[in-house]
Amino acid sequence: MKVFEIRGDWGFDHLQLGTRPEPRPGAGQVLLRMKAASLNYRDLVVPNRGYGAFTGNLPLIPLSDGVGEVIEVGDGVTRVKAGDRVCPCFHQSWIGGAPDLERLTRTLGGPVDGTMAELMCLPADGVVKVAAHLTDEQAATLPCAALTAWSALVTYDNLGPGSRVLVQGTGGVALFALAFAKLAGCHVTVISSSDEKLARAKAMGADFGINYTSTPEWSKASREVTAGRGFDHIVELGGEKTLPQSLRAIRPGGTLSMIGVLSGSALSAPLGLVVTRQVRLQGITVGSRDGFEAMMRAIDQHKLVPVIDRVFAFEELKEAMEQLKRGAHFGKLCIRH
Ligand SMILES: NC(=O)c1ccc[n+]([C@@H]2O[C@H](COP(=O)([O-])OP(=O)(O)OC[C@H]3O[C@@H](n4cnc5c(N)ncnc54)[C@H](OP(=O)(O)O)[C@@H]3O)[C@@H](O)[C@H]2O)c1
């Protein structure tokens, strides 16, 4: 079967097309014919072994997210059947319950082989059935970015109509956070480097937009949105440069979902504010299969459609990664198998 794999050594230069023997499902496993994949910021980190020993060993098939059709099931499989369309779970060992080290370590696209393969053989417990209204590319965007936003806003918080949420940027996680916060009836502020992207976010339902390039002190600018009260929840994707602003914009007792480090990962924030405002800093690592299934039910009920910026051919993986690096996208970049 055709695959993309990092072979020989780490680095983008070692990401190449190749072939591997076709896998067969053993007991408790399913064989998927992959239909589509999607990129996450993480997929730019993996080829440089950016997660250290947790990145895995070579050769490694990249990308965590995708969708496939079940074409064969092994002995004892009852959860899914041939013909079902399913997404592989990002955390292959986290079915439900609280995270622990064992549940968090078996992640697709490093250290476990990912979705850039024609066929994938996975435990039947590690897949989730897809809502019928989604195209393959739309379904392929859900396992990491969407579930991360869902975990932050729904699993780890208790938001509702009237809650004030701030979302950073207009990438994959951010636009899912916007969509889920609107489903919950929240008032949503989006910050972006681009006025044009802010206009698009407003067309999707964002209530307020701030350009963080022209207004770097966006915590002050956002005060009017919350009538001086502060945000109930901030989806923190920037890290080093955004955290100091977030700590000034969050309400006392509010939640900062610590998800991304797009502007750096060093901690240089006024930590006194965490104490005096009783801020809850909640680290998020994607989510469990139970969370994924709950999110899929919500997506199905509301016929929610993920925002896709562009779809690339399988062979164009490196072009897709270059586009992701440039950061000009709005929503998700996908691969058609
Ligand atoms: N912890 C987890 O489970 C988890 C899961 C998924 C992703 N992540 C992390 O979350 C982050 C976003 O991932 P993604 O896949 O959504 O990335 P993405 O699609 O590449 O989105 C990047 C967007 O973030 C915005 N951005 C960049 N720098 C910013 C800054 N300083 N302040 C505010 N916004 C900024 C930009 O939006 P504009 O162009 O609008 O300015 C950019 O387009 C990454 O750090 C990723 O590693 C973590």
mmCIF file of N, CA and C in Angstrom, residues 238-319:
data_model
loop_
_atom_site.group_PDB
_atom_site.id
_atom_site.type_symbol
_atom_site.label_atom_id
_atom_site.label_comp_id
_atom_site.label_asym_id
_atom_site.label_seq_id
_atom_site.Cartn_x
_atom_site.Cartn_y
_atom_site.Cartn_z
ATOM 1 N N GLY A 238 -2.074 30.771 21.924
ATOM 2 C CA GLY A 238 -0.823 31.473 21.608
ATOM 3 C C GLY A 238 0.317 31.122 22.544
ATOM 4 N N GLY A 239 0.027 30.915 23.830
ATOM 5 C CA GLY A 239 1.084 30.569 24.781
ATOM 6 C C GLY A 239 1.840 31.791 25.291
ATOM 7 N N GLU A 240 3.126 31.791 25.044
ATOM 8 C CA GLU A 240 4.036 32.768 25.666
ATOM 9 C C GLU A 240 3.573 34.228 25.523
ATOM 10 N N LYS A 241 3.188 34.634 24.310
ATOM 11 C CA LYS A 241 2.853 36.056 24.103
ATOM 12 C C LYS A 241 1.407 36.376 24.472
ATOM 13 N N THR A 242 0.543 35.375 24.455
ATOM 14 C CA THR A 242 -0.876 35.655 24.711
ATOM 15 C C THR A 242 -1.270 35.459 26.174
ATOM 16 N N LEU A 243 -0.558 34.597 26.889
ATOM 17 C CA LEU A 243 -0.965 34.289 28.263
ATOM 18 C C LEU A 243 -1.022 35.537 29.159
ATOM 19 N N PRO A 244 -0.036 36.455 29.080
ATOM 20 C CA PRO A 244 -0.137 37.657 29.926
ATOM 21 C C PRO A 244 -1.409 38.462 29.632
ATOM 22 N N GLN A 245 -1.802 38.537 28.349
ATOM 23 C CA GLN A 245 -3.039 39.248 27.997
ATOM 24 C C GLN A 245 -4.256 38.472 28.522
ATOM 25 N N SER A 246 -4.205 37.163 28.357
ATOM 26 C CA SER A 246 -5.345 36.341 28.799
ATOM 27 C C SER A 246 -5.571 36.492 30.298
ATOM 28 N N LEU A 247 -4.472 36.544 31.060
ATOM 29 C CA LEU A 247 -4.621 36.649 32.521
ATOM 30 C C LEU A 247 -5.234 37.984 32.927
ATOM 31 N N ARG A 248 -5.074 38.993 32.049
ATOM 32 C CA ARG A 248 -5.701 40.294 32.346
ATOM 33 C C ARG A 248 -7.148 40.346 31.867
ATOM 34 N N ALA A 249 -7.491 39.439 30.939
ATOM 35 C CA ALA A 249 -8.838 39.493 30.353
ATOM 36 C C ALA A 249 -9.807 38.490 30.983
ATOM 37 N N ILE A 250 -9.290 37.515 31.730
ATOM 38 C CA ILE A 250 -10.169 36.477 32.294
ATOM 39 C C ILE A 250 -10.889 37.029 33.535
ATOM 40 N N ARG A 251 -12.092 36.536 33.800
ATOM 41 C CA ARG A 251 -12.796 37.009 34.999
ATOM 42 C C ARG A 251 -12.270 36.240 36.219
ATOM 43 N N PRO A 252 -12.442 36.774 37.412
ATOM 44 C CA PRO A 252 -12.097 35.996 38.599
ATOM 45 C C PRO A 252 -12.864 34.671 38.583
ATOM 46 N N GLY A 253 -12.161 33.586 38.800
ATOM 47 C CA GLY A 253 -12.800 32.266 38.784
ATOM 48 C C GLY A 253 -12.997 31.695 37.397
ATOM 49 N N GLY A 254 -12.556 32.425 36.351
ATOM 50 C CA GLY A 254 -12.716 31.938 34.976
ATOM 51 C C GLY A 254 -11.686 30.852 34.632
ATOM 52 N N THR A 255 -11.873 30.260 33.449
ATOM 53 C CA THR A 255 -11.008 29.152 33.023
ATOM 54 C C THR A 255 -10.183 29.531 31.798
ATOM 55 N N LEU A 256 -8.892 29.286 31.905
ATOM 56 C CA LEU A 256 -8.007 29.414 30.734
ATOM 57 C C LEU A 256 -7.688 28.011 30.271
ATOM 58 N N SER A 257 -8.133 27.654 29.072
ATOM 59 C CA SER A 257 -7.774 26.340 28.510
ATOM 60 C C SER A 257 -6.397 26.446 27.897
ATOM 61 N N MET A 258 -5.447 25.764 28.489
ATOM 62 C CA MET A 258 -4.061 25.833 28.016
ATOM 63 C C MET A 258 -3.880 24.778 26.927
ATOM 64 N N ILE A 259 -3.931 25.235 25.662
ATOM 65 C CA ILE A 259 -3.961 24.285 24.539
ATOM 66 C C ILE A 259 -2.736 24.415 23.638
ATOM 67 N N GLY A 260 -2.389 25.651 23.263
ATOM 68 C CA GLY A 260 -1.339 25.814 22.252
ATOM 69 C C GLY A 260 -0.238 26.752 22.678
ATOM 70 N N VAL A 261 0.857 26.650 21.960
ATOM 71 C CA VAL A 261 2.030 27.488 22.257
ATOM 72 C C VAL A 261 2.550 28.081 20.947
ATOM 73 N N LEU A 262 1.631 28.648 20.149
ATOM 74 C CA LEU A 262 1.992 29.139 18.812
ATOM 75 C C LEU A 262 3.028 30.267 18.857
ATOM 76 N N SER A 263 3.047 31.055 19.945
ATOM 77 C CA SER A 263 3.996 32.172 20.015
ATOM 78 C C SER A 263 5.165 31.865 20.941
ATOM 79 N N GLY A 264 5.326 30.623 21.351
ATOM 80 C CA GLY A 264 6.431 30.244 22.236
ATOM 81 C C GLY A 264 5.905 29.550 23.474
ATOM 82 N N SER A 265 6.781 28.777 24.142
ATOM 83 C CA SER A 265 6.306 27.963 25.270
ATOM 84 C C SER A 265 6.938 28.346 26.603
ATOM 85 N N ALA A 266 7.748 29.444 26.632
ATOM 86 C CA ALA A 266 8.322 29.849 27.916
ATOM 87 C C ALA A 266 7.236 30.537 28.748
ATOM 88 N N LEU A 267 7.354 30.418 30.068
ATOM 89 C CA LEU A 267 6.350 31.025 30.938
ATOM 90 C C LEU A 267 6.873 32.360 31.456
ATOM 91 N N SER A 268 6.276 33.451 30.959
ATOM 92 C CA SER A 268 6.661 34.766 31.473
ATOM 93 C C SER A 268 5.387 35.577 31.638
ATOM 94 N N ALA A 269 4.594 35.173 32.614
ATOM 95 C CA ALA A 269 3.274 35.788 32.804
ATOM 96 C C ALA A 269 3.140 36.258 34.254
ATOM 97 N N PRO A 270 2.273 37.253 34.486
ATOM 98 C CA PRO A 270 2.054 37.719 35.864
ATOM 99 C C PRO A 270 1.277 36.686 36.681
ATOM 100 N N LEU A 271 2.003 35.744 37.266
ATOM 101 C CA LEU A 271 1.345 34.614 37.932
ATOM 102 C C LEU A 271 0.528 35.041 39.152
ATOM 103 N N GLY A 272 0.864 36.223 39.679
ATOM 104 C CA GLY A 272 0.073 36.745 40.800
ATOM 105 C C GLY A 272 -1.402 36.837 40.439
ATOM 106 N N LEU A 273 -1.683 37.121 39.158
ATOM 107 C CA LEU A 273 -3.087 37.233 38.731
ATOM 108 C C LEU A 273 -3.814 35.898 38.822
ATOM 109 N N VAL A 274 -3.072 34.807 38.628
ATOM 110 C CA VAL A 274 -3.703 33.475 38.745
ATOM 111 C C VAL A 274 -4.211 33.299 40.167
ATOM 112 N N VAL A 275 -3.392 33.773 41.115
ATOM 113 C CA VAL A 275 -3.747 33.609 42.526
ATOM 114 C C VAL A 275 -4.873 34.564 42.907
ATOM 115 N N THR A 276 -4.662 35.865 42.614
ATOM 116 C CA THR A 276 -5.632 36.846 43.127
ATOM 117 C C THR A 276 -6.974 36.750 42.406
ATOM 118 N N ARG A 277 -6.965 36.293 41.153
ATOM 119 C CA ARG A 277 -8.247 36.145 40.435
ATOM 120 C C ARG A 277 -8.795 34.719 40.501
ATOM 121 N N GLN A 278 -8.094 33.862 41.209
ATOM 122 C CA GLN A 278 -8.528 32.454 41.319
ATOM 123 C C GLN A 278 -8.798 31.857 39.945
ATOM 124 N N VAL A 279 -7.849 32.066 39.026
ATOM 125 C CA VAL A 279 -8.020 31.583 37.660
ATOM 126 C C VAL A 279 -7.759 30.080 37.618
ATOM 127 N N ARG A 280 -8.566 29.385 36.843
ATOM 128 C CA ARG A 280 -8.347 27.946 36.652
ATOM 129 C C ARG A 280 -7.571 27.762 35.360
ATOM 130 N N LEU A 281 -6.338 27.223 35.445
ATOM 131 C CA LEU A 281 -5.545 26.909 34.248
ATOM 132 C C LEU A 281 -5.770 25.433 33.957
ATOM 133 N N GLN A 282 -6.434 25.149 32.851
ATOM 134 C CA GLN A 282 -6.782 23.752 32.553
ATOM 135 C C GLN A 282 -6.034 23.280 31.309
ATOM 136 N N GLY A 283 -5.014 22.453 31.515
ATOM 137 C CA GLY A 283 -4.322 21.860 30.368
ATOM 138 C C GLY A 283 -5.263 20.920 29.630
ATOM 139 N N ILE A 284 -5.144 20.915 28.294
ATOM 140 C CA ILE A 284 -6.001 20.038 27.472
ATOM 141 C C ILE A 284 -5.097 19.223 26.552
ATOM 142 N N THR A 285 -5.322 17.924 26.494
ATOM 143 C CA THR A 285 -4.654 17.111 25.464
ATOM 144 C C THR A 285 -5.738 16.343 24.706
ATOM 145 N N VAL A 286 -6.286 16.985 23.742
ATOM 146 C CA VAL A 286 -7.299 16.456 22.823
ATOM 147 C C VAL A 286 -8.524 15.945 23.606
ATOM 148 N N GLY A 287 -8.601 14.640 23.877
ATOM 149 C CA GLY A 287 -9.778 14.138 24.594
ATOM 150 C C GLY A 287 -9.945 12.644 24.393
ATOM 151 N N SER A 288 -10.936 12.092 25.073
ATOM 152 C CA SER A 288 -11.155 10.637 25.053
ATOM 153 C C SER A 288 -12.160 10.250 23.966
ATOM 154 N N ARG A 289 -12.308 8.947 23.749
ATOM 155 C CA ARG A 289 -13.308 8.474 22.773
ATOM 156 C C ARG A 289 -14.723 8.815 23.229
ATOM 157 N N ASP A 290 -14.976 8.730 24.525
ATOM 158 C CA ASP A 290 -16.317 9.119 25.024
ATOM 159 C C ASP A 290 -16.623 10.562 24.630
ATOM 160 N N GLY A 291 -15.618 11.436 24.790
ATOM 161 C CA GLY A 291 -15.798 12.842 24.415
ATOM 162 C C GLY A 291 -16.043 12.977 22.921
ATOM 163 N N PHE A 292 -15.292 12.210 22.135
ATOM 164 C CA PHE A 292 -15.427 12.245 20.670
ATOM 165 C C PHE A 292 -16.853 11.851 20.272
ATOM 166 N N GLU A 293 -17.376 10.794 20.916
ATOM 167 C CA GLU A 293 -18.732 10.340 20.552
ATOM 168 C C GLU A 293 -19.790 11.361 20.962
ATOM 169 N N ALA A 294 -19.582 11.994 22.120
ATOM 170 C CA ALA A 294 -20.530 13.031 22.552
ATOM 171 C C ALA A 294 -20.490 14.207 21.563
ATOM 172 N N MET A 295 -19.280 14.569 21.147
ATOM 173 C CA MET A 295 -19.129 15.675 20.175
ATOM 174 C C MET A 295 -19.788 15.300 18.850
ATOM 175 N N MET A 296 -19.612 14.059 18.416
ATOM 176 C CA MET A 296 -20.189 13.642 17.128
ATOM 177 C C MET A 296 -21.716 13.712 17.184
ATOM 178 N N ARG A 297 -22.290 13.375 18.347
ATOM 179 C CA ARG A 297 -23.762 13.473 18.484
ATOM 180 C C ARG A 297 -24.205 14.929 18.334
ATOM 181 N N ALA A 298 -23.434 15.844 18.937
ATOM 182 C CA ALA A 298 -23.787 17.271 18.845
ATOM 183 C C ALA A 298 -23.648 17.760 17.405
ATOM 184 N N ILE A 299 -22.581 17.337 16.737
ATOM 185 C CA ILE A 299 -22.353 17.738 15.340
ATOM 186 C C ILE A 299 -23.485 17.223 14.464
ATOM 187 N N ASP A 300 -23.916 15.989 14.741
ATOM 188 C CA ASP A 300 -24.994 15.377 13.964
ATOM 189 C C ASP A 300 -26.312 16.115 14.228
ATOM 190 N N GLN A 301 -26.614 16.348 15.511
ATOM 191 C CA GLN A 301 -27.891 16.989 15.866
ATOM 192 C C GLN A 301 -28.004 18.370 15.221
ATOM 193 N N HIS A 302 -26.893 19.125 15.229
ATOM 194 C CA HIS A 302 -26.940 20.504 14.721
ATOM 195 C C HIS A 302 -26.453 20.609 13.273
ATOM 196 N N LYS A 303 -26.152 19.448 12.674
ATOM 197 C CA LYS A 303 -25.667 19.411 11.278
ATOM 198 C C LYS A 303 -24.537 20.423 11.093
ATOM 199 N N LEU A 304 -23.655 20.419 12.056
ATOM 200 C CA LEU A 304 -22.516 21.343 12.029
ATOM 201 C C LEU A 304 -21.532 20.920 10.939
ATOM 202 N N VAL A 305 -20.995 21.897 10.215
ATOM 203 C CA VAL A 305 -20.081 21.600 9.106
ATOM 204 C C VAL A 305 -18.730 22.277 9.361
ATOM 205 N N PRO A 306 -17.648 21.493 9.481
ATOM 206 C CA PRO A 306 -16.327 22.084 9.721
ATOM 207 C C PRO A 306 -15.900 22.995 8.567
ATOM 208 N N VAL A 307 -15.083 23.992 8.898
ATOM 209 C CA VAL A 307 -14.606 24.945 7.890
ATOM 210 C C VAL A 307 -13.303 24.410 7.290
ATOM 211 N N ILE A 308 -13.322 24.197 5.968
ATOM 212 C CA ILE A 308 -12.129 23.693 5.272
ATOM 213 C C ILE A 308 -11.595 24.794 4.374
ATOM 214 N N ASP A 309 -10.319 25.071 4.499
ATOM 215 C CA ASP A 309 -9.701 26.112 3.673
ATOM 216 C C ASP A 309 -9.348 25.551 2.305
ATOM 217 N N ARG A 310 -8.701 24.373 2.300
ATOM 218 C CA ARG A 310 -8.253 23.810 1.016
ATOM 219 C C ARG A 310 -8.037 22.300 1.147
ATOM 220 N N VAL A 311 -8.268 21.601 0.055
ATOM 221 C CA VAL A 311 -8.036 20.150 0.022
ATOM 222 C C VAL A 311 -6.893 19.863 -0.953
ATOM 223 N N PHE A 312 -5.908 19.098 -0.509
ATOM 224 C CA PHE A 312 -4.755 18.723 -1.334
ATOM 225 C C PHE A 312 -4.846 17.239 -1.709
ATOM 226 N N ALA A 313 -4.128 16.870 -2.782
ATOM 227 C CA ALA A 313 -4.035 15.453 -3.144
ATOM 228 C C ALA A 313 -3.048 14.765 -2.191
ATOM 229 N N PHE A 314 -3.152 13.440 -2.101
ATOM 230 C CA PHE A 314 -2.291 12.656 -1.204
ATOM 231 C C PHE A 314 -0.817 13.000 -1.432
ATOM 232 N N GLU A 315 -0.432 13.079 -2.695
ATOM 233 C CA GLU A 315 0.982 13.318 -3.037
ATOM 234 C C GLU A 315 1.426 14.731 -2.688
ATOM 235 N N GLU A 316 0.478 15.623 -2.382
ATOM 236 C CA GLU A 316 0.812 17.032 -2.108
ATOM 237 C C GLU A 316 0.983 17.324 -0.614
ATOM 238 N N LEU A 317 1.279 16.297 0.185
ATOM 239 C CA LEU A 317 1.370 16.504 1.635
ATOM 240 C C LEU A 317 2.340 17.636 1.999
ATOM 241 N N LYS A 318 3.507 17.646 1.319
ATOM 242 C CA LYS A 318 4.496 18.665 1.696
ATOM 243 C C LYS A 318 4.006 20.078 1.361
ATOM 244 N N GLU A 319 3.296 20.232 0.237
ATOM 245 C CA GLU A 319 2.717 21.541 -0.106
ATOM 246 C C GLU A 319 1.702 21.955 0.964
#
